[in-house]
Structure formats: C-alpha cells, structure tokens
PDB file of C-alpha atoms in Angstrom:
ATOM      1  CA  MET A   1      22.286  -9.519 -32.305  1.00  0.00           C
ATOM      2  CA  GLY A   2      23.547  -9.290 -29.087  1.00  0.00           C
ATOM      3  CA  ALA A   3      22.059 -11.389 -26.596  1.00  0.00           C
ATOM      4  CA  ARG A   4      18.902  -9.771 -24.190  1.00  0.00           C
ATOM      5  CA  PRO A   5      18.090 -12.397 -21.241  1.00  0.00           C
ATOM      6  CA  ASN A   6      15.486  -9.590 -19.623  1.00  0.00           C
ATOM      7  CA  ILE A   7      13.868  -9.184 -23.144  1.00  0.00           C
ATOM      8  CA  ASP A   8      14.706 -13.121 -23.753  1.00  0.00           C
ATOM      9  CA  HIS A   9      12.782 -14.008 -19.945  1.00  0.00           C
ATOM     10  CA  LEU A  10      10.120 -11.452 -21.093  1.00  0.00           C
ATOM     11  CA  LYS A  11       9.427 -12.982 -23.571  1.00  0.00           C
ATOM     12  CA  GLU A  12       9.345 -16.552 -22.563  1.00  0.00           C
ATOM     13  CA  SER A  13       6.888 -15.807 -19.785  1.00  0.00           C
ATOM     14  CA  CYS A  14       4.092 -13.983 -21.716  1.00  0.00           C
ATOM     15  CA  GLY A  15       4.262 -16.930 -24.443  1.00  0.00           C
ATOM     16  CA  SER A  16       5.457 -14.287 -27.926  1.00  0.00           C
ATOM     17  CA  ASN A  17       8.389 -12.444 -29.498  1.00  0.00           C
ATOM     18  CA  GLN A  18       6.148  -9.833 -30.109  1.00  0.00           C
ATOM     19  CA  LEU A  19       7.721  -6.304 -27.905  1.00  0.00           C
ATOM     20  CA  GLN A  20       4.395  -5.147 -28.605  1.00  0.00           C
ATOM     21  CA  ASP A  21       2.673  -8.303 -26.461  1.00  0.00           C
ATOM     22  CA  CYS A  22       6.313  -8.140 -24.065  1.00  0.00           C
ATOM     23  CA  PHE A  23       5.571  -4.627 -23.375  1.00  0.00           C
ATOM     24  CA  LYS A  24       1.940  -5.237 -22.782  1.00  0.00           C
ATOM     25  CA  TYR A  25       2.163  -8.170 -20.729  1.00  0.00           C
ATOM     26  CA  LEU A  26       4.915  -6.464 -17.955  1.00  0.00           C
ATOM     27  CA  PHE A  27       2.573  -3.095 -17.521  1.00  0.00           C
ATOM     28  CA  VAL A  28      -0.341  -5.550 -17.194  1.00  0.00           C
ATOM     29  CA  GLN A  29       1.331  -7.021 -14.592  1.00  0.00           C
ATOM     30  CA  GLU A  30       2.919  -3.860 -13.045  1.00  0.00           C
ATOM     31  CA  TRP A  31      -0.404  -2.258 -12.593  1.00  0.00           C
ATOM     32  CA  ARG A  32      -2.311  -6.014 -11.169  1.00  0.00           C
ATOM     33  CA  GLU A  33       0.734  -5.678  -8.459  1.00  0.00           C
ATOM     34  CA  ASN A  34      -0.079  -1.625  -8.008  1.00  0.00           C
ATOM     35  CA  GLU A  35      -4.145  -2.667  -7.885  1.00  0.00           C
ATOM     36  CA  ASP A  36      -3.285  -5.322  -5.420  1.00  0.00           C
ATOM     37  CA  PHE A  37      -0.266  -3.000  -3.481  1.00  0.00           C
ATOM     38  CA  ILE A  38      -3.503   0.040  -3.057  1.00  0.00           C
ATOM     39  CA  ARG A  39      -5.753  -2.851  -1.669  1.00  0.00           C
ATOM     40  CA  TYR A  40      -2.895  -4.111   0.309  1.00  0.00           C
ATOM     41  CA  ILE A  41      -2.014  -1.198   1.534  1.00  0.00           C
ATOM     42  CA  GLY A  42      -5.713  -0.005   2.220  1.00  0.00           C
ATOM     43  CA  GLN A  43      -6.372  -2.426   4.391  1.00  0.00           C
ATOM     44  CA  LYS A  44      -3.422  -2.117   6.701  1.00  0.00           C
ATOM     45  CA  CYS A  45      -4.281   1.366   6.594  1.00  0.00           C
ATOM     46  CA  ALA A  46      -8.277   0.836   7.635  1.00  0.00           C
ATOM     47  CA  ASN A  47      -6.730  -2.034  10.200  1.00  0.00           C
ATOM     48  CA  LEU A  48      -4.828   0.708  12.169  1.00  0.00           C
ATOM     49  CA  GLU A  49      -7.549   3.102  12.153  1.00  0.00           C
ATOM     50  CA  ALA A  50      -9.762   0.847  13.939  1.00  0.00           C
ATOM     51  CA  ASN A  51      -7.279   0.750  16.187  1.00  0.00           C
ATOM     52  CA  ILE A  52      -6.427   3.823  16.886  1.00  0.00           C
ATOM     53  CA  GLU A  53     -10.071   4.437  17.273  1.00  0.00           C
ATOM     54  CA  ARG A  54     -10.598   1.450  19.947  1.00  0.00           C
ATOM     55  CA  ARG A  55      -7.316   3.126  21.183  1.00  0.00           C
ATOM     56  CA  ALA A  56      -8.462   6.446  21.741  1.00  0.00           C
ATOM     57  CA  GLN A  57     -11.571   5.259  23.641  1.00  0.00           C
ATOM     58  CA  LEU A  58      -9.264   2.915  25.457  1.00  0.00           C
ATOM     59  CA  ILE A  59      -6.970   5.860  26.882  1.00  0.00           C
ATOM     60  CA  GLN A  60     -10.654   7.554  27.453  1.00  0.00           C
ATOM     61  CA  GLU A  61     -12.110   5.198  30.408  1.00  0.00           C
ATOM     62  CA  GLY A  62      -8.139   4.930  31.717  1.00  0.00           C
ATOM     63  CA  GLU A  63      -8.608   8.634  32.360  1.00  0.00           C
ATOM     64  CA  SER A  64     -11.113   8.555  34.020  1.00  0.00           C
ATOM     65  CA  PHE A  65     -10.015   6.174  36.923  1.00  0.00           C
ATOM     66  CA  GLY A  66      -8.440   9.559  38.207  1.00  0.00           C
ATOM     67  CA  PRO A  67      -4.530  10.906  39.879  1.00  0.00           C
ATOM     68  CA  PHE A  68      -5.270   7.516  42.347  1.00  0.00           C
ATOM     69  CA  HIS A  69      -5.101   4.588  40.271  1.00  0.00           C
ATOM     70  CA  ASN A  70      -1.077   5.014  39.306  1.00  0.00           C
ATOM     71  CA  VAL A  71      -1.550   1.546  36.625  1.00  0.00           C
ATOM     72  CA  ALA A  72      -3.975   3.152  34.861  1.00  0.00           C
ATOM     73  CA  LEU A  73      -1.606   6.232  34.568  1.00  0.00           C
ATOM     74  CA  ASP A  74       0.839   4.455  33.898  1.00  0.00           C
ATOM     75  CA  ALA A  75      -1.109   2.513  31.011  1.00  0.00           C
ATOM     76  CA  VAL A  76      -2.525   5.878  29.891  1.00  0.00           C
ATOM     77  CA  GLU A  77       0.553   7.447  29.543  1.00  0.00           C
ATOM     78  CA  CYS A  78       2.395   4.144  27.607  1.00  0.00           C
ATOM     79  CA  MET A  79      -1.475   3.899  25.547  1.00  0.00           C
ATOM     80  CA  GLY A  80      -0.436   7.578  24.520  1.00  0.00           C
ATOM     81  CA  GLU A  81       2.940   7.043  23.465  1.00  0.00           C
ATOM     82  CA  THR A  82       1.278   4.053  20.926  1.00  0.00           C
ATOM     83  CA  GLN A  83      -1.298   6.233  20.037  1.00  0.00           C
ATOM     84  CA  GLN A  84       1.143   8.980  18.652  1.00  0.00           C
ATOM     85  CA  ARG A  85       3.199   6.884  16.785  1.00  0.00           C
ATOM     86  CA  GLU A  86       0.215   4.498  15.437  1.00  0.00           C
ATOM     87  CA  GLN A  87      -1.299   7.770  13.760  1.00  0.00           C
ATOM     88  CA  ASP A  88       2.655   8.713  12.642  1.00  0.00           C
ATOM     89  CA  ILE A  89       2.604   5.654  10.929  1.00  0.00           C
ATOM     90  CA  LEU A  90      -0.651   5.692   9.468  1.00  0.00           C
ATOM     91  CA  ALA A  91      -0.054   9.207   8.155  1.00  0.00           C
ATOM     92  CA  ALA A  92       2.635   8.181   6.281  1.00  0.00           C
ATOM     93  CA  LEU A  93       0.964   5.158   4.929  1.00  0.00           C
ATOM     94  CA  MET A  94      -1.919   6.905   3.327  1.00  0.00           C
ATOM     95  CA  GLY A  95       1.433   9.087   1.944  1.00  0.00           C
ATOM     96  CA  VAL A  96       2.214   5.666   0.119  1.00  0.00           C
ATOM     97  CA  LEU A  97      -1.814   4.460  -1.084  1.00  0.00           C
ATOM     98  CA  ASP A  98      -1.660   8.318  -2.574  1.00  0.00           C
ATOM     99  CA  LEU A  99       1.377   7.861  -4.437  1.00  0.00           C
ATOM    100  CA  ALA A 100       0.576   4.133  -5.283  1.00  0.00           C
ATOM    101  CA  ARG A 101      -2.787   5.813  -6.462  1.00  0.00           C
ATOM    102  CA  GLU A 102      -1.668   8.336  -8.176  1.00  0.00           C
ATOM    103  CA  GLY A 103       0.936   5.075  -9.829  1.00  0.00           C
ATOM    104  CA  ARG A 104      -2.241   3.715 -10.980  1.00  0.00           C
ATOM    105  CA  THR A 105      -2.638   6.948 -13.763  1.00  0.00           C
ATOM    106  CA  GLU A 106       0.448   6.170 -15.270  1.00  0.00           C
ATOM    107  CA  LYS A 107       0.347   2.334 -15.433  1.00  0.00           C
ATOM    108  CA  GLU A 108      -2.862   2.308 -16.724  1.00  0.00           C
ATOM    109  CA  HIS A 109      -1.431   4.834 -20.116  1.00  0.00           C
ATOM    110  CA  HIS A 110       1.351   2.315 -20.552  1.00  0.00           C
ATOM    111  CA  VAL A 111      -0.826  -0.114 -21.144  1.00  0.00           C
ATOM    112  CA  GLY A 112      -3.093   1.643 -23.582  1.00  0.00           C
ATOM    113  CA  LEU A 113      -0.088   2.739 -25.269  1.00  0.00           C
ATOM    114  CA  MET A 114       0.448  -0.730 -25.642  1.00  0.00           C
ATOM    115  CA  VAL A 115      -2.892  -1.643 -26.537  1.00  0.00           C
ATOM    116  CA  LEU A 116      -3.090   0.590 -29.369  1.00  0.00           C
ATOM    117  CA  LYS A 117       0.443  -0.349 -30.833  1.00  0.00           C
ATOM    118  CA  GLY A 118      -1.064  -3.616 -30.727  1.00  0.00           C
TER     119      GLY A 118
END
C-alpha cells in the first residue's frame, strides 16, 4: 500500500485508523469552519449596515448646511463616495454569506453520510 500523507495526517488528527471516523472528523471540522465563517461574515455585514445607516444620517445633516459651507459640501461628497463603496462591499459580502449558507446544507449532508456509514 502506497503512502497517503493526507489520509495519515487525518487519521492522526482524529485519533482513529477507521476511514469513516477520519472523514466524519474532516466533515465535522469543515461544517464548524463554515458556521464560524457565517457568523464572522454576518457580524461584518451587521457592522457595515450600522456604518451605512450612521453615514446616511451624517450626509442628511451635512446637506442641511446649504451651498454656502464649502467644507460641508466637500464632506458630503466624500461621505457619499464612501457610502457607495460600503454599500457595494455589503452587497458582495451578502453574496458570500448566501453561498456560505448554501454550503451549510451541503456540509450537513456530508456529516450525515458519515454518521450513517459509521
């Protein structure tokens, strides 16, 4: 039998020589990592949403100064550019979050298969 360094490492990590145990361990680890990733990206999205909301209020207040306050006009323009960029980032992160959530079902299926085999 040839060397299988990845499988051997997996056997060592999970503490079993049984392939079903090794793969169950692997899939459970991947599921946990996916769940951690979902929580992390979810928190980043929530933080961005809060920043976007605060900036929208600042933009609205800044616009109330009128055309005679050059600094306020420049600041509102800069905040508007930042606002757009953060909205684009949020949309991209929401797409990533959707993919990770779809992966949740897949990973649960993988773990379930290994439980049934075990």
